[in-house]
PDB file of C-alpha atoms and ligand atoms in Angstrom:
ATOM      1  CA  UNK A 808      -0.081  -0.002   0.049  1.00  0.00           C
ATOM      2  CA  UNK A 809       1.070   3.454  -1.233  1.00  0.00           C
ATOM      3  CA  UNK A 810       1.988   5.265   2.643  1.00  0.00           C
ATOM      4  CA  UNK A 811       3.334   9.223   2.812  1.00  0.00           C
ATOM      5  CA  UNK A 812       6.388   8.316   4.303  1.00  0.00           C
ATOM      6  CA  UNK A 813       7.201   6.461   1.539  1.00  0.00           C
ATOM      7  CA  UNK A 814      10.278   7.859  -0.228  1.00  0.00           C
ATOM      8  CA  UNK A 815      10.288  10.570   2.572  1.00  0.00           C
ATOM      9  CA  UNK A 816      13.225   9.636   5.362  1.00  0.00           C
ATOM     10  CA  UNK A 817      13.002  13.001   7.725  1.00  0.00           C
ATOM     11  CA  UNK A 818       9.135  12.051   7.993  1.00  0.00           C
ATOM     12  CA  UNK A 819       9.415   8.254   8.227  1.00  0.00           C
ATOM     13  CA  UNK A 820      11.862   8.294  10.796  1.00  0.00           C
ATOM     14  CA  UNK A 821       9.367  10.916  12.723  1.00  0.00           C
ATOM     15  CA  UNK A 822       7.025   8.553  12.819  1.00  0.00           C
ATOM     16  CA  UNK A 823       9.811   5.563  14.151  1.00  0.00           C
ATOM     17  CA  UNK A 824      10.512   7.479  16.670  1.00  0.00           C
ATOM     18  CA  UNK A 825       6.615   7.744  17.894  1.00  0.00           C
ATOM     19  CA  UNK A 826       6.448   3.954  17.575  1.00  0.00           C
ATOM     20  CA  UNK A 827       9.866   3.448  19.498  1.00  0.00           C
ATOM     21  CA  UNK A 828       8.081   5.954  22.564  1.00  0.00           C
ATOM     22  CA  UNK A 829       4.986   4.241  21.805  1.00  0.00           C
ATOM     23  CA  UNK A 830       6.644   0.373  22.231  1.00  0.00           C
ATOM     24  CA  UNK A 831       8.458   1.932  25.611  1.00  0.00           C
ATOM     25  CA  UNK A 832       5.394   3.476  27.542  1.00  0.00           C
ATOM     26  CA  UNK A 833       3.682  -0.163  26.710  1.00  0.00           C
ATOM     27  CA  UNK A 834       6.774  -1.648  27.858  1.00  0.00           C
ATOM     28  CA  UNK A 835       6.483   0.015  31.482  1.00  0.00           C
ATOM     29  CA  UNK A 836       3.254  -0.602  31.818  1.00  0.00           C
ATOM     30  CA  UNK A 837       2.342   2.920  31.519  1.00  0.00           C
ATOM     31  CA  UNK A 838      -0.356   2.495  28.432  1.00  0.00           C
ATOM     32  CA  UNK A 839      -2.963   0.239  28.889  1.00  0.00           C
ATOM     33  CA  UNK A 840      -5.564  -0.457  26.818  1.00  0.00           C
ATOM     34  CA  UNK A 841      -5.723   2.461  24.896  1.00  0.00           C
ATOM     35  CA  UNK A 842      -4.385   4.805  27.540  1.00  0.00           C
ATOM     36  CA  UNK A 843      -2.174   7.817  26.617  1.00  0.00           C
ATOM     37  CA  UNK A 844      -1.430   9.580  23.393  1.00  0.00           C
ATOM     38  CA  UNK A 845       1.424  11.008  21.119  1.00  0.00           C
ATOM     39  CA  UNK A 846       1.548  14.174  18.611  1.00  0.00           C
ATOM     40  CA  UNK A 847       4.370  15.502  16.848  1.00  0.00           C
ATOM     41  CA  UNK A 848       4.381  18.539  14.856  1.00  0.00           C
ATOM     42  CA  UNK A 849       5.492  17.656  11.561  1.00  0.00           C
ATOM     43  CA  UNK A 850       5.429  20.534   9.148  1.00  0.00           C
ATOM     44  CA  UNK A 851       8.665  20.916   8.324  1.00  0.00           C
ATOM     45  CA  UNK A 852       8.703  18.151   6.340  1.00  0.00           C
ATOM     46  CA  UNK A 853       5.896  18.726   4.432  1.00  0.00           C
ATOM     47  CA  UNK A 854       6.763  18.971   0.570  1.00  0.00           C
ATOM     48  CA  UNK A 855       4.273  20.655  -2.174  1.00  0.00           C
ATOM     49  CA  UNK A 856       2.577  17.288  -2.469  1.00  0.00           C
ATOM     50  CA  UNK A 857       2.080  16.798   0.404  1.00  0.00           C
ATOM     51  CA  UNK A 858       0.178  20.113   0.809  1.00  0.00           C
ATOM     52  CA  UNK A 859      -2.073  19.430  -2.231  1.00  0.00           C
ATOM     53  CA  UNK A 860      -3.080  16.329  -0.873  1.00  0.00           C
ATOM     54  CA  UNK A 861      -6.649  14.644  -0.965  1.00  0.00           C
ATOM     55  CA  UNK A 862      -8.193  15.021   2.088  1.00  0.00           C
ATOM     56  CA  UNK A 863      -9.637  11.257   3.363  1.00  0.00           C
ATOM     57  CA  UNK A 864     -12.464  12.828   6.269  1.00  0.00           C
ATOM     58  CA  UNK A 865     -15.003  14.537   6.155  1.00  0.00           C
ATOM     59  CA  UNK A 866     -13.891  18.336   8.141  1.00  0.00           C
ATOM     60  CA  UNK A 867     -14.075  18.055  11.794  1.00  0.00           C
ATOM     61  CA  UNK A 868     -13.510  20.565  14.478  1.00  0.00           C
ATOM     62  CA  UNK A 869     -10.822  20.611  17.624  1.00  0.00           C
ATOM     63  CA  UNK A 870     -13.961  22.702  19.456  1.00  0.00           C
ATOM     64  CA  UNK A 871     -11.867  25.711  19.845  1.00  0.00           C
ATOM     65  CA  UNK A 872      -9.704  28.238  17.612  1.00  0.00           C
ATOM     66  CA  UNK A 873      -5.934  28.301  17.761  1.00  0.00           C
ATOM     67  CA  UNK A 874      -4.646  30.933  15.833  1.00  0.00           C
ATOM     68  CA  UNK A 875      -0.805  29.532  15.279  1.00  0.00           C
ATOM     69  CA  UNK A 876      -1.582  26.805  13.839  1.00  0.00           C
ATOM     70  CA  UNK A 877      -2.825  27.684  10.298  1.00  0.00           C
ATOM     71  CA  UNK A 878      -1.512  25.198   7.764  1.00  0.00           C
ATOM     72  CA  UNK A 879       0.208  22.488  10.263  1.00  0.00           C
ATOM     73  CA  UNK A 880       0.399  19.168  10.142  1.00  0.00           C
ATOM     74  CA  UNK A 881       0.500  16.599  13.003  1.00  0.00           C
ATOM     75  CA  UNK A 882       0.833  12.853  13.268  1.00  0.00           C
ATOM     76  CA  UNK A 883      -1.017  11.847  15.747  1.00  0.00           C
ATOM     77  CA  UNK A 884      -2.154   8.629  17.633  1.00  0.00           C
ATOM     78  CA  UNK A 885      -5.320   7.604  16.525  1.00  0.00           C
ATOM     79  CA  UNK A 886      -8.176   7.717  19.167  1.00  0.00           C
ATOM     80  CA  UNK A 887      -8.989   4.363  20.421  1.00  0.00           C
ATOM     81  CA  UNK A 888      -6.105   2.739  19.379  1.00  0.00           C
ATOM     82  CA  UNK A 889      -3.798   0.613  21.553  1.00  0.00           C
ATOM     83  CA  UNK A 890      -0.303   2.329  22.234  1.00  0.00           C
ATOM     84  CA  UNK A 891       1.191  -1.224  21.605  1.00  0.00           C
ATOM     85  CA  UNK A 892      -0.348  -1.284  18.246  1.00  0.00           C
ATOM     86  CA  UNK A 893       1.166   2.381  17.069  1.00  0.00           C
ATOM     87  CA  UNK A 894       4.336   0.612  18.018  1.00  0.00           C
ATOM     88  CA  UNK A 895       4.432  -1.918  15.201  1.00  0.00           C
ATOM     89  CA  UNK A 896       1.397  -0.312  13.056  1.00  0.00           C
ATOM     90  CA  UNK A 897       1.771   3.612  13.489  1.00  0.00           C
ATOM     91  CA  UNK A 898       0.176   4.261  10.253  1.00  0.00           C
ATOM     92  CA  UNK A 899      -2.300   1.674  10.766  1.00  0.00           C
ATOM     93  CA  UNK A 900      -2.870   3.221  14.135  1.00  0.00           C
ATOM     94  CA  UNK A 901      -1.871   7.176  13.523  1.00  0.00           C
ATOM     95  CA  UNK A 902      -2.236   9.442  11.167  1.00  0.00           C
ATOM     96  CA  UNK A 903      -1.522  12.548   9.444  1.00  0.00           C
ATOM     97  CA  UNK A 904      -4.097  15.737   9.499  1.00  0.00           C
ATOM     98  CA  UNK A 905      -3.798  19.250   8.374  1.00  0.00           C
ATOM     99  CA  UNK A 906      -5.399  22.010  10.474  1.00  0.00           C
ATOM    100  CA  UNK A 907      -7.773  23.958   8.346  1.00  0.00           C
ATOM    101  CA  UNK A 908      -7.601  27.887   7.697  1.00  0.00           C
ATOM    102  CA  UNK A 909     -10.087  28.565  10.185  1.00  0.00           C
ATOM    103  CA  UNK A 910      -7.384  27.258  12.903  1.00  0.00           C
ATOM    104  CA  UNK A 911     -10.802  25.676  14.348  1.00  0.00           C
ATOM    105  CA  UNK A 912     -11.015  22.228  12.624  1.00  0.00           C
ATOM    106  CA  UNK A 913      -9.416  19.252  10.731  1.00  0.00           C
ATOM    107  CA  UNK A 914      -9.040  16.655   8.336  1.00  0.00           C
ATOM    108  CA  UNK A 915      -7.441  13.655   7.974  1.00  0.00           C
ATOM    109  CA  UNK A 916      -4.983  13.122   4.850  1.00  0.00           C
ATOM    110  CA  UNK A 917      -3.326   9.713   5.419  1.00  0.00           C
ATOM    111  CA  UNK A 918      -2.331   6.914   5.327  1.00  0.00           C
ATOM    112  CA  UNK A 919      -5.716   6.015   6.595  1.00  0.00           C
ATOM    113  CA  UNK A 920      -8.819   7.657   8.006  1.00  0.00           C
ATOM    114  CA  UNK A 921      -8.220   7.312  11.353  1.00  0.00           C
ATOM    115  CA  UNK A 922      -9.975   9.468  14.103  1.00  0.00           C
ATOM    116  CA  UNK A 923      -7.034  11.240  15.796  1.00  0.00           C
ATOM    117  CA  UNK A 924      -6.877  11.080  19.804  1.00  0.00           C
ATOM    118  CA  UNK A 925      -9.873  12.278  22.205  1.00  0.00           C
ATOM    119  CA  UNK A 926      -7.405  14.250  23.729  1.00  0.00           C
ATOM    120  CA  UNK A 927      -6.951  16.191  20.586  1.00  0.00           C
ATOM    121  CA  UNK A 928      -7.683  19.659  21.735  1.00  0.00           C
ATOM    122  CA  UNK A 929      -4.938  19.290  24.715  1.00  0.00           C
ATOM    123  CA  UNK A 930      -2.600  18.165  22.346  1.00  0.00           C
ATOM    124  CA  UNK A 931      -3.182  21.129  19.853  1.00  0.00           C
ATOM    125  CA  UNK A 932      -3.597  23.874  22.363  1.00  0.00           C
ATOM    126  CA  UNK A 933       0.243  22.835  23.464  1.00  0.00           C
ATOM    127  CA  UNK A 934       1.471  22.888  20.108  1.00  0.00           C
ATOM    128  CA  UNK A 935      -0.677  26.209  19.666  1.00  0.00           C
ATOM    129  CA  UNK A 936       0.876  27.748  22.795  1.00  0.00           C
ATOM    130  CA  UNK A 937       4.649  26.597  21.696  1.00  0.00           C
ATOM    131  CA  UNK A 938       4.620  27.653  18.459  1.00  0.00           C
ATOM    132  CA  UNK A 939       2.928  30.866  19.972  1.00  0.00           C
ATOM    133  CA  UNK A 940       5.556  31.841  22.682  1.00  0.00           C
ATOM    134  CA  UNK A 941       8.512  30.718  19.689  1.00  0.00           C
ATOM    135  CA  UNK A 942       9.565  27.389  20.651  1.00  0.00           C
ATOM    136  CA  UNK A 943      11.286  25.017  18.887  1.00  0.00           C
ATOM    137  CA  UNK A 944       9.231  21.996  20.569  1.00  0.00           C
ATOM    138  CA  UNK A 945       7.820  19.386  18.252  1.00  0.00           C
ATOM    139  CA  UNK A 946       6.172  17.006  20.227  1.00  0.00           C
ATOM    140  CA  UNK A 947       3.227  15.837  23.524  1.00  0.00           C
ATOM    141  CA  UNK A 948       3.293  13.262  25.193  1.00  0.00           C
ATOM    142  CA  UNK A 949       0.228  11.658  27.633  1.00  0.00           C
ATOM    143  CA  UNK A 950       0.141   9.137  29.506  1.00  0.00           C
ATOM    144  CA  UNK A 951      -0.514   7.093  32.610  1.00  0.00           C
ATOM    145  CA  UNK A 952       2.901   6.612  35.144  1.00  0.00           C
ATOM    146  CA  UNK A 953       1.470   4.239  38.152  1.00  0.00           C
ATOM    147  CA  UNK A 954       4.366   5.981  40.262  1.00  0.00           C
ATOM    148  CA  UNK A 955       3.461   8.968  39.850  1.00  0.00           C
ATOM    149  CA  UNK A 956      -0.282   8.942  38.916  1.00  0.00           C
ATOM    150  CA  UNK A 957      -0.711   7.642  42.568  1.00  0.00           C
ATOM    151  CA  UNK A 958       1.452  10.357  43.664  1.00  0.00           C
ATOM    152  CA  UNK A 959      -1.434  12.893  43.165  1.00  0.00           C
ATOM    153  CA  UNK A 960      -4.108  10.731  45.018  1.00  0.00           C
ATOM    154  CA  UNK A 961      -2.286  12.779  47.956  1.00  0.00           C
ATOM    155  CA  UNK A 962      -3.785  16.262  48.784  1.00  0.00           C
ATOM    156  CA  UNK A 963      -0.569  17.342  50.061  1.00  0.00           C
ATOM    157  CA  UNK A 964       1.830  16.428  47.025  1.00  0.00           C
ATOM    158  CA  UNK A 965      -0.875  18.645  44.861  1.00  0.00           C
ATOM    159  CA  UNK A 966       0.251  22.051  45.917  1.00  0.00           C
ATOM    160  CA  UNK A 967       2.403  24.011  44.243  1.00  0.00           C
ATOM    161  CA  UNK A 968       6.146  22.715  44.220  1.00  0.00           C
ATOM    162  CA  UNK A 969       5.412  20.129  46.682  1.00  0.00           C
ATOM    163  CA  UNK A 970       6.348  17.247  43.806  1.00  0.00           C
ATOM    164  CA  UNK A 971       8.782  18.944  42.218  1.00  0.00           C
ATOM    165  CA  UNK A 972      11.305  19.397  44.891  1.00  0.00           C
ATOM    166  CA  UNK A 973      10.311  16.019  46.621  1.00  0.00           C
ATOM    167  CA  UNK A 974      11.254  14.443  42.938  1.00  0.00           C
ATOM    168  CA  UNK A 975      14.510  16.516  42.057  1.00  0.00           C
ATOM    169  CA  UNK A 976      15.991  15.801  45.558  1.00  0.00           C
ATOM    170  CA  UNK A 977      15.298  11.899  45.043  1.00  0.00           C
ATOM    171  CA  UNK A 978      18.452  11.590  42.791  1.00  0.00           C
ATOM    172  CA  UNK A 979      20.657  14.254  40.634  1.00  0.00           C
ATOM    173  CA  UNK A 980      19.299  13.511  37.213  1.00  0.00           C
ATOM    174  CA  UNK A 981      15.906  14.415  38.237  1.00  0.00           C
ATOM    175  CA  UNK A 982      16.756  18.074  38.751  1.00  0.00           C
ATOM    176  CA  UNK A 983      19.335  18.212  35.636  1.00  0.00           C
ATOM    177  CA  UNK A 984      17.129  16.458  32.465  1.00  0.00           C
ATOM    178  CA  UNK A 985      13.567  18.053  34.108  1.00  0.00           C
ATOM    179  CA  UNK A 986      14.948  21.173  34.668  1.00  0.00           C
ATOM    180  CA  UNK A 987      11.324  23.144  35.030  1.00  0.00           C
ATOM    181  CA  UNK A 988       9.860  20.648  37.467  1.00  0.00           C
ATOM    182  CA  UNK A 989       5.975  18.997  37.232  1.00  0.00           C
ATOM    183  CA  UNK A 990       3.078  21.188  37.261  1.00  0.00           C
ATOM    184  CA  UNK A 991       0.107  20.209  38.992  1.00  0.00           C
ATOM    185  CA  UNK A 992      -3.051  20.629  37.031  1.00  0.00           C
ATOM    186  CA  UNK A 993      -6.774  20.074  39.399  1.00  0.00           C
ATOM    187  CA  UNK A 994      -9.178  16.846  38.219  1.00  0.00           C
ATOM    188  CA  UNK A 995     -10.511  18.139  34.870  1.00  0.00           C
ATOM    189  CA  UNK A 996     -12.657  15.861  32.503  1.00  0.00           C
ATOM    190  CA  UNK A 997     -10.888  13.674  29.841  1.00  0.00           C
ATOM    191  CA  UNK A 998     -10.953  15.136  26.757  1.00  0.00           C
ATOM    192  CA  UNK A 999     -12.002  18.425  28.138  1.00  0.00           C
ATOM    193  CA  UNK A1000     -11.056  21.905  26.459  1.00  0.00           C
ATOM    194  CA  UNK A1001     -11.340  23.366  30.091  1.00  0.00           C
ATOM    195  CA  UNK A1002      -8.189  20.570  30.575  1.00  0.00           C
ATOM    196  CA  UNK A1003      -6.546  21.914  27.798  1.00  0.00           C
ATOM    197  CA  UNK A1004      -6.465  25.310  28.815  1.00  0.00           C
ATOM    198  CA  UNK A1005      -5.448  24.340  32.183  1.00  0.00           C
ATOM    199  CA  UNK A1006      -2.561  22.243  30.378  1.00  0.00           C
ATOM    200  CA  UNK A1007      -1.363  25.118  28.287  1.00  0.00           C
ATOM    201  CA  UNK A1008      -1.745  28.290  31.247  1.00  0.00           C
ATOM    202  CA  UNK A1009       1.392  25.321  33.171  1.00  0.00           C
ATOM    203  CA  UNK A1010       3.032  25.454  30.261  1.00  0.00           C
ATOM    204  CA  UNK A1011       4.921  28.873  30.798  1.00  0.00           C
ATOM    205  CA  UNK A1012       6.119  27.319  33.439  1.00  0.00           C
ATOM    206  CA  UNK A1013       6.682  23.642  33.578  1.00  0.00           C
ATOM    207  CA  UNK A1014       7.414  21.092  30.548  1.00  0.00           C
ATOM    208  CA  UNK A1015       5.741  17.871  32.326  1.00  0.00           C
ATOM    209  CA  UNK A1016       2.445  18.398  33.990  1.00  0.00           C
ATOM    210  CA  UNK A1017       0.531  16.254  36.107  1.00  0.00           C
ATOM    211  CA  UNK A1018      -2.985  15.785  35.237  1.00  0.00           C
ATOM    212  CA  UNK A1019      -4.496  14.873  38.916  1.00  0.00           C
ATOM    213  CA  UNK A1020      -5.938  11.082  38.742  1.00  0.00           C
ATOM    214  CA  UNK A1021      -5.029  10.425  35.281  1.00  0.00           C
ATOM    215  CA  UNK A1022      -1.689  11.299  34.003  1.00  0.00           C
ATOM    216  CA  UNK A1023       1.231  12.946  33.127  1.00  0.00           C
ATOM    217  CA  UNK A1024       1.346  15.345  30.277  1.00  0.00           C
ATOM    218  CA  UNK A1025       4.662  16.324  28.633  1.00  0.00           C
ATOM    219  CA  UNK A1026       6.448  18.279  25.339  1.00  0.00           C
ATOM    220  CA  UNK A1027       9.953  18.889  24.080  1.00  0.00           C
ATOM    221  CA  UNK A1028      11.733  19.023  21.174  1.00  0.00           C
ATOM    222  CA  UNK A1029      11.179  15.561  19.753  1.00  0.00           C
ATOM    223  CA  UNK A1030       9.040  12.706  21.231  1.00  0.00           C
ATOM    224  CA  UNK A1031      11.868  11.331  22.341  1.00  0.00           C
ATOM    225  CA  UNK A1032      13.351  14.099  25.419  1.00  0.00           C
ATOM    226  CA  UNK A1033       9.203  14.241  25.935  1.00  0.00           C
ATOM    227  CA  UNK A1034       9.701  10.920  27.109  1.00  0.00           C
ATOM    228  CA  UNK A1035      12.841  11.208  28.924  1.00  0.00           C
ATOM    229  CA  UNK A1036      11.431  13.581  31.378  1.00  0.00           C
ATOM    230  CA  UNK A1037       8.526  11.450  32.112  1.00  0.00           C
ATOM    231  CA  UNK A1038      10.854   8.440  32.445  1.00  0.00           C
ATOM    232  CA  UNK A1039      13.463  10.030  34.952  1.00  0.00           C
ATOM    233  CA  UNK A1040      10.723  11.861  37.085  1.00  0.00           C
ATOM    234  CA  UNK A1041       8.538   8.385  37.032  1.00  0.00           C
ATOM    235  CA  UNK A1042      12.327   6.685  38.059  1.00  0.00           C
ATOM    236  CA  UNK A1043      12.489   9.537  41.371  1.00  0.00           C
ATOM    237  CA  UNK A1044       8.374   8.200  42.528  1.00  0.00           C
ATOM    238  CA  UNK A1045       9.934   4.730  42.699  1.00  0.00           C
ATOM    239  CA  UNK A1046      12.825   5.307  44.051  1.00  0.00           C
ATOM    240  CA  UNK A1047      10.134   7.341  46.996  1.00  0.00           C
ATOM    241  CA  UNK A1048       8.357   3.967  46.721  1.00  0.00           C
ATOM    242  CA  UNK A1049      11.158   1.831  47.268  1.00  0.00           C
ATOM    243  CA  UNK A1050      12.760   3.791  50.004  1.00  0.00           C
ATOM    244  CA  UNK A1051       8.973   3.970  51.853  1.00  0.00           C
ATOM    245  CA  UNK A1052       8.363  -0.165  51.212  1.00  0.00           C
ATOM    246  CA  UNK A1053      11.743  -0.264  52.942  1.00  0.00           C
ATOM    247  CA  UNK A1054       9.324   1.202  56.256  1.00  0.00           C
ATOM    248  CA  UNK A1055      11.748   4.285  56.251  1.00  0.00           C
ATOM    249  CA  UNK A1056      11.075   8.000  54.497  1.00  0.00           C
ATOM    250  CA  UNK A1057      13.772   8.867  51.892  1.00  0.00           C
ATOM    251  CA  UNK A1058      15.922  11.403  53.706  1.00  0.00           C
ATOM    252  CA  UNK A1059      16.374  13.015  50.225  1.00  0.00           C
ATOM    253  CA  UNK A1060      19.176  15.053  48.522  1.00  0.00           C
ATOM    254  CA  UNK A1061      20.039  19.008  51.337  1.00  0.00           C
ATOM    255  CA  UNK A1062      18.799  22.098  49.580  1.00  0.00           C
ATOM    256  CA  UNK A1063      22.160  22.717  50.124  1.00  0.00           C
ATOM    257  CA  UNK A1064      23.128  20.077  47.447  1.00  0.00           C
ATOM    258  CA  UNK A1065      20.105  20.674  45.107  1.00  0.00           C
ATOM    259  CA  UNK A1066      21.596  24.263  45.584  1.00  0.00           C
ATOM    260  CA  UNK A1067      24.953  23.278  44.451  1.00  0.00           C
ATOM    261  CA  UNK A1068      23.936  21.068  41.551  1.00  0.00           C
ATOM    262  CA  UNK A1069      21.440  23.972  40.322  1.00  0.00           C
ATOM    263  CA  UNK A1070      24.564  26.312  40.292  1.00  0.00           C
ATOM    264  CA  UNK A1071      27.208  23.459  38.223  1.00  0.00           C
ATOM    265  CA  UNK A1072      24.426  22.684  35.933  1.00  0.00           C
ATOM    266  CA  UNK A1073      23.274  26.495  35.264  1.00  0.00           C
ATOM    267  CA  UNK A1074      19.731  25.340  35.525  1.00  0.00           C
ATOM    268  CA  UNK A1075      16.356  28.035  35.663  1.00  0.00           C
ATOM    269  CA  UNK A1076      14.804  27.577  38.575  1.00  0.00           C
TER     270      UNK A1076
HETATM  271  O1  2HA B 374      -6.576   8.269  24.681  1.00  0.00           O
HETATM  272  O2  2HA B 374      -5.699   8.519  27.871  1.00  0.00           O
HETATM  273  O3  2HA B 374      -7.177  10.732  28.884  1.00  0.00           O
HETATM  274  C1  2HA B 374      -6.771   7.690  25.801  1.00  0.00           C
HETATM  275  C2  2HA B 374      -6.137   8.624  26.990  1.00  0.00           C
HETATM  276  C3  2HA B 374      -7.249  10.085  27.518  1.00  0.00           C
HETATM  277 ZN1   ZN B 375      -5.452   9.421  29.341  1.00  0.00          ZN
END
């Protein structure tokens, strides 16, 4: 079967990276059934032939208007599709969409009419924010890490930057590789525009945010970077949990050690 990826090695590489990360999310146990979603902005890989491609779907509404996305293209995991299937067959479990000139609707252009993720409003709102703020980030990943989601069931951890400081203090890498910390978004209905708007607000300060009692959402330069930040935070959560299950409260790195790290690595916060 003909694919939009044929003779487009760079675009194919982007989709292969999404498939690789989808496999990791499944292996981690973070992607039950159709849980989680990935979108990447592939506009820079779009040539004139792609621009001329006829839609293979009806016009569909995003649910919100996103002015910076006019004429942009995204590869999106399909709604109701399994991460573990996206890993093996990305073009059967995801699709390329084009945002229409009204900035409020889109069409699917390839390869199959797979309707994009149920969290499309959140994902596209994040991409819209990123473009509008001059960011070079191209990827958004949403997944359900067991340890991090469990932590959001404790109200004490929902106060601003309590989790950021706790997770940073478990192992130096977490502060170094997730230097903007972890934002918290109070519970909102999955797929809602309210959740999308709350997520975008937090991106001014964080690259990774928790959706209370639901999951985590990360943005990054590419899909691998977004995954790595979530993986690093999850590692810290695992260290915390392991210490607690051994029967003690982990000491955590002291404020002085954290400050030393901040200076040594020239970290932003
Ligand atoms: O796509 O994770 O939040 C399934 C979800 C919705
Ligand atoms: Zn989810």
